[in-house]
Amino acid sequence: MLTLRDGGRTHFVEGGGELGRLIRNHDWKKTPLGPLANWPQSLKSALSICLHSTFPTAIYWGPELRLLYNDAWAPIPGERHPSALGKPGAEVWSDIWDVVGPQFAAVLESGEGFSTFDQLLPMLRNGVRQETYWNYSFTPIHGEDGTVQGVFNQGHETTAQVLARREAEAEIERLGALFELAPSAVAILGGKRHVIEVANAAYESLVGRTDIIGKPIADALPEVVSQGFLELLDRVFDSGEPFVGRAVPVALQRNADAPEERLVDFIYQPFDDVAGTRVGIFVQATDVTEVARAEDALRASEAKYQAIVDSIDQMIWSTRPDGYHDYYNERWYEFTGVPHGSTDGEEWNGMFHPDDQDRAWNIWRLSLATGEPYHIEYRLRHRSGQYRWVIGRAQCVRDQNGNITRWFGTCTDIHALKEAEEKRQLLLREMNHRIKNLFAATSGMVTLTAKNAPSVAAMAGTLRGRLAALAKAHDLVRPAIATEEGLDQKAALDTLVNAVLEPHLDPYIEQQVCVEGPAVALGSSASTSLALVFHELATNAAKYGALAAAGGGVSVRWSVSAETLDLDWREYVRAGDVSEPKTSGFGSTLAKSSIAGQLGGTIGFRWHADGVQVAISVPIDRLER
């Protein structure tokens, strides 16, 4: 094994599938990277993560951005694999380097990460340049001296989705234009007052008016009331039965002169929402005085339009030129759970997270004013009540004179992707924070032991015990992503509290802590979250609070009801000069995140002159997980 041949200096490339084997067998001495055993630790760590990830991952290292990657990433370069291994990035991706090269350079220079979605990359495949699209991110890798030495790359191809979406949006635009330009007069009347919600140009031409949208039929076309059409509309709405008229004479006030009689074929078709509630009447009319009927063609076109937009696995919406939202497909209502029509007009902005509403509204107004595409990430309220991250996009449609006639937009749920990235960042910060606390606790433990030990032998024995207890406590706060066996075993709450506190106690001082409460069994996830919180509280107590100086003490008591576990953590100090911190550190933020985010509970801090009180409440059903 490699670990026997080189003393363990290349264990980081063990396993890793086919790419792990190729990397182990590659002659790295002929490259600027040099032998595997001499690679810097930062590169070793990054490569170990890369090889054991199931997500397409690559590493670009050194001034030439030499390429390393895992099995999941291998299909991306196509025929360039496996010769791409160890080659400079500019050589491997010469066909797209004009796009990705500046992106790499910006990350290397700034030390800031970069991500992009649906990025166009005109890539050569089998000698043919193809239009491809990608979601990917570049993350800087810092070397031992703190400078950026490489780039961590993850991503996947989205060409199929982009092209499918483009085709669907083009078809939607075509069908929408067909609806607007249909030779038959079409209108949608909403509610019992028969408010004109939609009317195409042919309808406006038929009735001889253009200012009818948003008005009840009785106000928009008062001349039809005495002719019995309002009564007919009421009967259709109440009964749910459609009405078809053939060559019906209608006197319309089309100009300032006397009413003009036209012969009209028309249908009044009531329609319901998904809950079966009557919401309006669809009106289709053909002036058979001048043009041929187009009823069948219009119905077929509308059915095709609705089938397409409802078959796409995205939320689709459209607005008038002024931005008034007047259409959403069924995916929107399935996702949000709101009643049909409740987000029309400007009500859509109320579906966004309060922190995102002003930003979304400002960007939308800018697009309306300039005609520029609309693109934004925001949190949208799901039918479950949770806010989920989505990408919103919209494009305008212009007429032959360049005037905007409609806006068509989509919303895409990216919540899982955002959560995965946030969890990764939190894990990295948690690891860094925990290591710092570990060294601080160990340093303080050595100092405290040396101060109170009667002999070197006693000091060594005490120190060994404390370090063992500290290791045990840190084992309890292993990340929830661990995959070791036995994670389904239960842990006792009192054992957990004592294990976390033990490394911070002075064996020569009695009654430093008091732990009381009924027996409570904790599942693996709950044990991890609570151990992390107790560890943060105990570490702070040892560094700044009740366990930092003689005379202090900690009391941990809890009670259990049918619904919650209520735990009270109190610290007492002799000096009596405790004050509330002016800022919230990462430790307290992490504790709040563990209780609220992972356990669905609450945590509160109260500061007194002689100590601090921490109140924790967690639902009972969350303790078993």
XYZ file of C-alpha atoms in Angstrom:
625
model
C 0.000 0.000 0.000
C 1.027 3.625 -0.543
C 1.009 4.335 3.154
C 3.688 1.693 3.712
C 5.924 2.830 0.886
C 6.143 6.557 1.658
C 5.270 6.783 5.328
C 1.702 7.947 4.721
C 2.545 11.072 2.725
C 0.323 10.027 -0.202
C -2.598 8.525 1.677
C -4.719 11.430 0.437
C -5.005 9.785 -3.025
C -6.024 6.363 -1.776
C -9.334 5.214 -3.225
C -11.080 7.805 -5.360
C -12.143 5.393 -8.103
C -10.608 5.416 -11.568
C -9.226 8.962 -11.257
C -7.612 8.056 -7.953
C -5.810 5.229 -9.742
C -4.794 7.473 -12.652
C -3.441 10.129 -10.284
C -1.473 7.558 -8.295
C 0.082 6.148 -11.484
C 0.763 9.513 -13.145
C 4.425 10.580 -13.441
C 4.126 13.858 -11.560
C 7.912 14.275 -11.377
C 7.778 15.482 -14.981
C 5.325 18.267 -14.106
C 5.799 21.461 -12.085
C 3.694 19.844 -9.331
C 6.471 17.365 -8.530
C 6.118 14.042 -6.668
C 2.842 13.372 -4.865
C 4.537 13.087 -1.481
C 5.916 16.631 -1.789
C 2.593 18.286 -2.607
C 1.528 21.002 -0.115
C -1.037 20.040 2.499
C -3.589 22.479 1.103
C -3.515 20.670 -2.257
C -3.625 17.261 -0.581
C -6.700 18.199 1.448
C -8.502 19.699 -1.540
C -7.718 16.666 -3.732
C -8.898 14.237 -1.047
C -12.260 16.055 -0.908
C -12.410 16.127 -4.716
C -11.742 12.405 -5.241
C -14.300 11.274 -2.693
C -17.070 13.647 -3.838
C -19.925 12.273 -5.947
C -20.470 15.723 -7.470
C -18.458 16.715 -10.584
C -15.367 18.370 -9.074
C -12.029 19.586 -10.433
C -8.965 21.373 -9.043
C -6.801 23.829 -10.980
C -3.436 24.260 -9.228
C -0.412 26.471 -9.535
C 0.470 29.336 -11.893
C -0.449 27.183 -14.911
C -3.687 25.951 -13.271
C -2.750 22.268 -13.703
C -5.889 20.126 -13.845
C -6.950 17.404 -11.351
C -10.466 15.955 -11.186
C -12.674 13.115 -9.985
C -14.666 10.368 -11.721
C -17.895 12.421 -11.727
C -16.099 15.244 -13.585
C -14.385 12.978 -16.130
C -17.252 13.050 -18.733
C -17.109 16.869 -18.909
C -13.918 17.124 -21.025
C -15.158 14.285 -23.257
C -12.464 13.051 -25.610
C -9.856 15.161 -23.762
C -10.041 12.680 -20.861
C -7.760 11.230 -19.547
C -5.037 13.216 -21.310
C -6.311 16.380 -19.611
C -5.016 15.126 -16.246
C -2.124 17.313 -15.077
C -2.312 19.614 -18.120
C -2.553 23.432 -17.833
C -6.125 24.714 -17.872
C -5.466 27.025 -20.844
C -4.267 24.027 -22.882
C -7.163 21.752 -21.939
C -9.823 24.440 -22.490
C -8.249 26.421 -25.313
C -11.616 26.596 -27.108
C -13.354 28.367 -24.194
C -10.426 29.999 -22.412
C -11.548 33.459 -23.615
C -14.582 32.958 -21.333
C -13.291 30.977 -18.346
C -9.736 32.361 -18.360
C -10.759 35.828 -17.069
C -13.008 34.154 -14.494
C -10.076 32.117 -13.165
C -7.874 35.224 -13.160
C -10.438 37.208 -11.150
C -10.670 34.479 -8.495
C -6.888 34.161 -8.232
C -6.420 37.908 -7.957
C -9.311 38.747 -5.608
C -9.425 35.593 -3.491
C -13.227 35.704 -3.806
C -15.365 32.831 -5.098
C -17.354 32.963 -8.333
C -20.447 31.157 -9.563
C -22.536 31.362 -12.705
C -25.686 29.731 -14.003
C -26.470 28.722 -17.593
C -23.107 30.130 -18.775
C -22.683 29.837 -22.546
C -19.456 27.977 -23.459
C -18.902 27.359 -27.222
C -17.089 24.055 -26.708
C -15.351 21.810 -29.247
C -16.717 18.280 -29.141
C -15.440 15.682 -31.603
C -13.977 18.500 -33.666
C -17.288 20.399 -33.904
C -17.959 23.645 -32.024
C -21.190 23.293 -30.084
C -23.295 25.713 -28.048
C -23.198 24.398 -24.460
C -24.454 25.838 -21.171
C -23.169 25.222 -17.629
C -23.775 25.905 -13.972
C -20.429 26.055 -12.155
C -18.507 27.705 -9.359
C -14.846 28.627 -8.723
C -13.646 28.672 -5.109
C -10.138 29.903 -4.210
C -7.798 27.448 -2.428
C -5.374 29.168 -0.090
C -1.916 27.727 0.397
C 0.086 27.475 3.584
C 1.305 31.057 3.213
C -2.238 32.413 2.889
C -2.044 33.212 -0.815
C -4.366 31.735 -3.425
C -2.611 28.721 -4.956
C -5.463 27.059 -6.811
C -9.155 26.950 -7.673
C -11.791 24.405 -6.553
C -14.319 23.882 -9.376
C -17.720 22.190 -9.231
C -20.450 22.257 -11.846
C -22.640 20.450 -14.302
C -23.993 20.935 -17.819
C -27.424 22.550 -18.333
C -27.487 22.599 -22.142
C -30.531 20.338 -22.432
C -32.531 22.379 -19.923
C -31.577 25.721 -21.487
C -32.448 24.605 -25.014
C -35.698 23.032 -23.848
C -36.617 26.163 -21.950
C -35.724 28.314 -24.961
C -37.921 26.218 -27.246
C -40.789 26.273 -24.760
C -40.558 30.035 -24.262
C -40.469 30.592 -28.026
C -43.564 28.437 -28.426
C -45.307 30.290 -25.601
C -44.444 33.604 -27.234
C -45.721 32.375 -30.595
C -48.985 31.120 -29.150
C -49.431 34.302 -27.106
C -48.998 36.389 -30.229
C -51.461 34.131 -32.045
C -54.034 34.726 -29.272
C -53.578 38.488 -29.530
C -53.824 38.499 -33.309
C -56.720 36.032 -33.569
C -59.385 37.306 -35.979
C -62.178 36.422 -33.523
C -63.114 38.746 -30.692
C -62.096 37.264 -27.327
C -62.675 38.440 -23.771
C -62.580 37.023 -20.254
C -65.181 38.283 -17.778
C -64.436 37.795 -14.094
C -66.840 37.349 -11.190
C -70.563 37.999 -10.832
C -70.201 41.586 -12.082
C -68.618 40.283 -15.299
C -65.567 42.526 -15.110
C -63.622 42.558 -18.385
C -60.223 41.139 -17.387
C -58.881 40.285 -20.852
C -59.986 41.564 -24.251
C -58.043 41.253 -27.483
C -57.872 43.791 -30.257
C -60.615 42.063 -32.253
C -63.007 42.363 -29.317
C -62.191 46.030 -28.855
C -62.715 46.529 -32.571
C -66.042 44.697 -32.407
C -67.434 46.840 -29.581
C -65.729 50.009 -30.844
C -63.996 50.847 -27.539
C -60.468 50.478 -26.112
C -60.937 51.585 -22.471
C -62.913 48.595 -21.246
C -60.363 46.476 -19.287
C -61.207 46.365 -15.589
C -64.789 47.573 -16.080
C -68.003 45.568 -15.558
C -69.945 44.847 -18.744
C -72.770 47.127 -17.527
C -70.347 50.090 -17.390
C -68.197 49.254 -20.408
C -71.088 48.395 -22.768
C -74.253 49.899 -21.252
C -76.208 49.479 -24.506
C -76.227 45.653 -24.191
C -78.073 45.685 -20.840
C -81.487 46.513 -22.334
C -80.920 43.895 -25.039
C -80.883 41.081 -22.457
C -77.174 40.193 -22.594
C -76.464 41.030 -18.942
C -79.341 38.775 -17.864
C -77.964 36.050 -20.145
C -74.504 36.391 -18.570
C -76.012 36.080 -15.069
C -77.813 32.891 -16.059
C -74.653 31.350 -17.547
C -72.585 32.248 -14.458
C -75.144 30.903 -11.967
C -76.045 27.732 -13.847
C -72.610 26.832 -15.154
C -74.184 26.061 -18.521
C -72.585 27.643 -21.620
C -74.600 29.550 -24.158
C -74.014 29.572 -27.916
C -75.529 32.187 -30.178
C -75.586 32.090 -33.955
C -75.873 35.277 -36.020
C -77.454 37.131 -33.101
C -78.244 40.809 -33.821
C -76.464 43.136 -31.396
C -76.798 46.949 -31.377
C -73.379 48.378 -30.431
C -72.502 52.022 -29.784
C -69.368 51.840 -31.944
C -69.182 55.596 -32.522
C -70.909 58.823 -31.531
C -73.744 58.250 -33.990
C -76.706 55.929 -33.547
C -76.069 52.325 -32.382
C -74.878 50.038 -35.170
C -76.411 46.615 -35.503
C -74.024 43.721 -36.122
C -74.652 39.988 -36.592
C -72.485 38.054 -34.183
C -71.734 34.392 -33.547
C -70.706 34.073 -29.915
C -70.276 31.723 -26.980
C -70.421 32.408 -23.248
C -68.373 29.704 -21.525
C -68.229 29.731 -17.699
C -65.032 28.438 -16.097
C -64.006 27.325 -12.586
C -60.767 27.403 -10.635
C -58.965 24.236 -9.538
C -61.194 24.060 -6.460
C -64.311 23.961 -8.635
C -65.422 27.501 -7.789
C -67.001 29.565 -10.568
C -64.712 32.498 -11.335
C -65.680 33.901 -14.689
C -66.938 33.616 -18.257
C -64.941 33.221 -21.414
C -66.398 35.141 -24.352
C -65.622 34.393 -27.984
C -67.375 36.253 -30.730
C -67.179 36.469 -34.506
C -68.626 39.329 -36.462
C -70.146 37.252 -39.271
C -71.123 40.424 -40.995
C -67.576 40.839 -42.283
C -65.356 37.876 -41.390
C -65.556 34.100 -41.190
C -66.014 32.435 -37.898
C -62.830 31.317 -36.212
C -64.270 29.651 -33.104
C -62.755 26.184 -33.574
C -59.307 27.547 -34.435
C -59.282 29.799 -31.395
C -60.300 27.028 -29.004
C -57.677 24.677 -30.424
C -55.021 27.373 -30.121
C -55.931 28.177 -26.547
C -55.973 24.499 -25.539
C -52.524 23.980 -27.085
C -51.156 27.080 -25.348
C -52.479 25.980 -21.958
C -51.224 22.413 -22.390
C -47.705 23.601 -23.194
C -47.320 26.069 -20.351
C -48.762 23.608 -17.842
C -46.486 20.786 -19.000
C -43.290 22.720 -18.293
C -41.752 21.970 -14.898
C -41.397 25.666 -14.113
C -43.584 28.476 -12.880
C -44.545 30.636 -15.855
C -46.169 34.054 -15.746
C -46.872 36.976 -18.034
C -47.762 40.627 -17.676
C -49.090 43.507 -19.674
C -46.588 46.072 -21.002
C -46.963 48.101 -17.800
C -45.979 45.098 -15.662
C -49.485 44.147 -14.498
C -49.372 40.396 -13.787
C -52.411 38.807 -15.395
C -51.384 35.182 -15.969
C -49.744 32.314 -14.060
C -49.600 28.671 -15.076
C -50.685 25.854 -12.792
C -47.135 25.268 -11.535
C -47.261 28.688 -9.850
C -50.439 27.846 -7.953
C -49.191 24.342 -7.087
C -45.964 25.800 -5.640
C -47.485 28.767 -3.766
C -50.819 27.231 -2.791
C -52.563 30.611 -3.224
C -56.004 31.045 -4.857
C -56.120 31.702 -8.589
C -55.925 35.387 -9.364
C -54.821 36.387 -5.849
C -51.351 37.387 -7.092
C -52.520 39.327 -10.140
C -51.445 42.926 -10.581
C -48.853 43.967 -7.997
C -49.864 41.351 -5.400
C -47.071 39.042 -6.598
C -44.505 41.044 -4.606
C -46.229 40.036 -1.372
C -45.231 36.413 -2.026
C -41.552 37.292 -1.581
C -39.623 37.228 1.684
C -39.981 40.654 3.373
C -36.219 41.200 3.101
C -36.353 40.641 -0.691
C -39.460 42.651 -1.618
C -37.883 46.092 -2.127
C -34.981 44.643 -4.100
C -37.256 42.558 -6.364
C -39.608 45.487 -6.960
C -36.765 47.877 -7.845
C -35.198 45.445 -10.327
C -38.594 44.763 -11.933
C -39.291 48.491 -12.321
C -35.885 48.948 -13.958
C -36.707 46.218 -16.504
C -40.104 47.793 -17.204
C -38.464 51.167 -17.787
C -35.607 49.929 -20.006
C -36.898 46.705 -21.555
C -33.803 44.898 -20.250
C -34.243 41.209 -19.263
C -35.321 40.600 -15.680
C -33.049 38.296 -13.644
C -33.024 37.898 -9.859
C -32.693 35.392 -7.026
C -35.186 35.756 -4.208
C -37.063 33.757 -1.571
C -40.611 32.807 -2.573
C -43.255 31.609 -0.089
C -44.036 27.920 -0.645
C -47.470 26.403 0.074
C -45.896 24.856 3.203
C -45.221 28.342 4.595
C -41.463 28.004 4.079
C -39.585 30.530 1.956
C -37.644 28.806 -0.821
C -34.936 30.289 -3.063
C -35.879 30.645 -6.729
C -34.424 32.293 -9.833
C -36.789 34.700 -11.594
C -36.270 35.540 -15.262
C -38.369 37.529 -17.760
C -38.105 38.792 -21.332
C -40.274 41.341 -23.088
C -41.986 40.910 -26.463
C -41.994 43.910 -28.810
C -44.144 44.780 -31.782
C -42.840 45.843 -35.190
C -42.461 49.403 -33.925
C -40.317 48.336 -30.997
C -43.057 48.822 -28.402
C -43.304 46.267 -25.593
C -46.495 44.241 -25.870
C -46.012 41.579 -23.199
C -43.570 40.234 -20.622
C -43.080 36.498 -20.230
C -41.278 35.143 -17.182
C -40.306 31.986 -15.322
C -39.495 31.049 -11.737
C -37.129 28.130 -11.040
C -36.770 26.503 -7.605
C -33.049 26.433 -6.629
C -33.587 26.043 -2.877
C -31.834 22.662 -2.611
C -28.750 24.034 -4.359
C -28.620 27.098 -2.101
C -29.060 24.995 1.053
C -26.273 22.637 0.010
C -23.880 25.537 -0.497
C -24.875 27.205 2.794
C -24.432 23.946 4.719
C -20.994 23.515 3.188
C -19.934 27.025 4.205
C -21.344 26.554 7.727
C -19.468 23.263 8.087
C -16.172 24.867 7.086
C -16.671 27.739 9.543
C -17.721 25.292 12.245
C -14.567 23.208 11.750
C -12.337 26.284 11.950
C -14.138 27.602 15.018
C -14.028 24.234 16.780
C -10.290 23.824 16.187
C -9.628 27.275 17.655
C -11.713 26.460 20.725
C -9.964 23.103 21.088
C -6.523 24.711 21.229
C -7.763 27.446 23.560
C -9.332 24.894 25.902
C -6.219 22.705 25.847
C -3.943 25.666 26.576
C -6.096 26.794 29.487
C -6.256 23.237 30.803
C -2.478 22.904 30.839
C -2.093 26.226 32.654
C -4.780 25.392 35.228
C -3.364 21.906 35.843
C 0.177 23.192 36.272
C -0.991 25.861 38.732
C -2.804 23.448 41.077
C -0.978 20.120 40.694
C 1.136 19.134 43.714
C 3.699 17.300 41.544
C 4.732 16.627 37.965
C 3.282 13.122 38.129
C -0.016 14.430 39.460
C -0.073 17.060 36.760
C 0.503 14.465 34.035
C -2.244 12.204 35.355
C -4.744 15.031 35.692
C -3.899 16.397 32.273
C -4.294 12.991 30.633
C -7.743 12.626 32.164
C -8.841 16.036 31.043
C -7.610 15.546 27.505
C -9.402 12.199 27.322
C -12.634 13.820 28.508
C -12.171 16.655 26.022
C -11.736 14.137 23.204
C -14.884 12.359 24.309
C -16.855 15.614 24.340
C -15.612 16.572 20.886
C -16.594 13.161 19.573
C -20.172 14.007 20.595
C -20.160 17.077 18.372
C -19.071 15.307 15.200
C -20.867 16.728 12.140
C -24.316 15.390 11.354
C -23.045 14.327 7.945
C -20.937 11.582 9.520
C -21.597 8.076 8.255
C -20.157 5.920 11.037
C -22.128 2.979 12.319
C -24.103 3.415 15.514
C -25.562 6.846 14.829
C -29.029 5.473 15.632
C -28.046 4.768 19.264
C -29.506 6.906 22.053
C -27.524 9.089 24.446
C -28.575 10.270 27.925
C -28.894 14.024 28.380
C -27.152 14.054 31.775
C -24.259 12.012 30.359
C -23.941 14.446 27.501
C -23.869 17.510 29.789
C -21.314 15.976 32.139
C -19.100 14.813 29.248
C -18.985 18.299 27.784
C -18.351 20.045 31.121
C -15.758 17.584 32.480
C -12.708 18.849 30.544
C -13.206 22.355 31.942
C -13.461 21.473 35.637
C -10.717 21.779 38.261
C -10.419 18.442 40.137
C -9.181 20.292 43.233
C -12.336 22.400 43.478
C -15.581 20.774 44.583
C -19.154 21.694 43.628
C -18.254 23.623 40.509
C -21.296 22.261 38.648
C -24.778 20.981 39.441
C -26.583 18.834 36.824
C -30.206 17.864 37.596
C -33.178 16.680 35.595
C -35.262 13.634 34.642
C -33.902 10.966 32.320
C -34.005 12.079 28.675
C -32.858 9.922 25.737
C -31.426 11.713 22.726
C -31.183 10.564 19.129
C -27.996 10.985 17.116
C -28.968 14.279 15.454
C -30.279 15.807 18.690
C -27.161 14.659 20.590
C -24.927 16.301 18.007
C -26.832 19.599 18.062
C -27.109 19.822 21.866
C -23.496 18.738 22.430
C -22.390 21.510 20.111
C -24.446 24.087 22.053
C -23.237 22.834 25.473
C -19.669 22.785 24.187
C -19.946 26.447 23.153
C -21.451 27.413 26.531
C -18.850 25.417 28.487
C -15.962 26.799 26.433
C -17.171 30.371 26.996
C -17.610 29.654 30.709
C -14.037 28.333 30.899
C -12.597 31.227 28.917
C -14.605 34.184 30.235
C -17.263 33.082 32.740
C -18.025 30.929 35.735
C -15.205 28.397 35.199
C -12.531 30.958 34.340
C -11.685 31.839 37.943
C -12.072 30.440 41.447
C -15.435 30.816 43.112
C -17.569 30.354 40.010
C -20.071 27.628 39.290
C -22.486 26.251 36.666
C -26.002 24.926 37.253
C -27.761 22.891 34.538
C -31.363 21.885 35.263
C -34.161 20.755 32.999
C -37.772 19.618 33.033
C -39.888 17.679 30.538
C -43.519 18.273 29.575
C -45.694 16.504 27.045
C -44.438 18.797 24.318
C -41.078 20.309 25.226
C -37.769 19.906 27.008
C -37.019 23.115 28.959
C -33.384 23.483 30.067
C -31.903 26.211 32.250
C -28.121 26.855 32.130
C -26.904 29.301 34.778
C -23.422 30.584 35.555
C -22.423 32.303 38.807
C -19.256 34.334 39.340
C -17.875 35.840 42.514
C -16.629 39.095 40.975
C -20.119 40.315 40.059
C -18.962 42.373 37.073
C -20.533 40.397 34.221
C -21.968 42.462 31.360
C -23.706 41.593 28.102
C -21.356 41.402 25.067
C -21.756 44.218 22.590
C -21.455 41.878 19.593
C -22.579 38.333 18.858
C -19.703 35.979 18.033
C -19.797 32.963 15.769
C -20.156 30.653 18.761
C -23.470 32.183 19.852
C -24.637 32.341 16.241
C -23.812 28.657 15.838
C -25.657 27.813 19.065
C -28.765 29.665 17.924
C -28.582 27.993 14.530
C -28.344 24.542 16.137
C -31.328 25.078 18.447
C -33.606 26.962 16.070
C -32.548 25.606 12.691
C -31.764 21.977 13.500
C -34.027 21.278 16.498
C -36.862 23.735 15.842
C -36.520 25.191 19.353
C -35.627 28.500 20.996
C -32.616 29.806 22.934
C -32.358 33.037 24.924
C -29.633 34.772 26.946
C -30.100 36.939 30.051
C -27.115 38.722 31.578
C -26.825 39.562 35.279
C -24.088 41.217 37.272
C -23.190 37.878 38.842
C -23.554 35.620 35.800
C -25.559 34.619 32.762
C -28.719 32.559 32.290
C -29.404 30.598 29.075
C -32.950 29.281 28.520
C -33.356 26.495 25.940
C -36.647 24.960 24.822
C -36.822 22.072 22.302
C -39.863 20.087 21.032
C -39.887 16.551 22.455
C -40.384 14.943 19.056
C -37.163 16.533 17.770
C -35.083 14.900 20.535
C -35.634 11.404 19.143
C -34.070 12.099 15.750
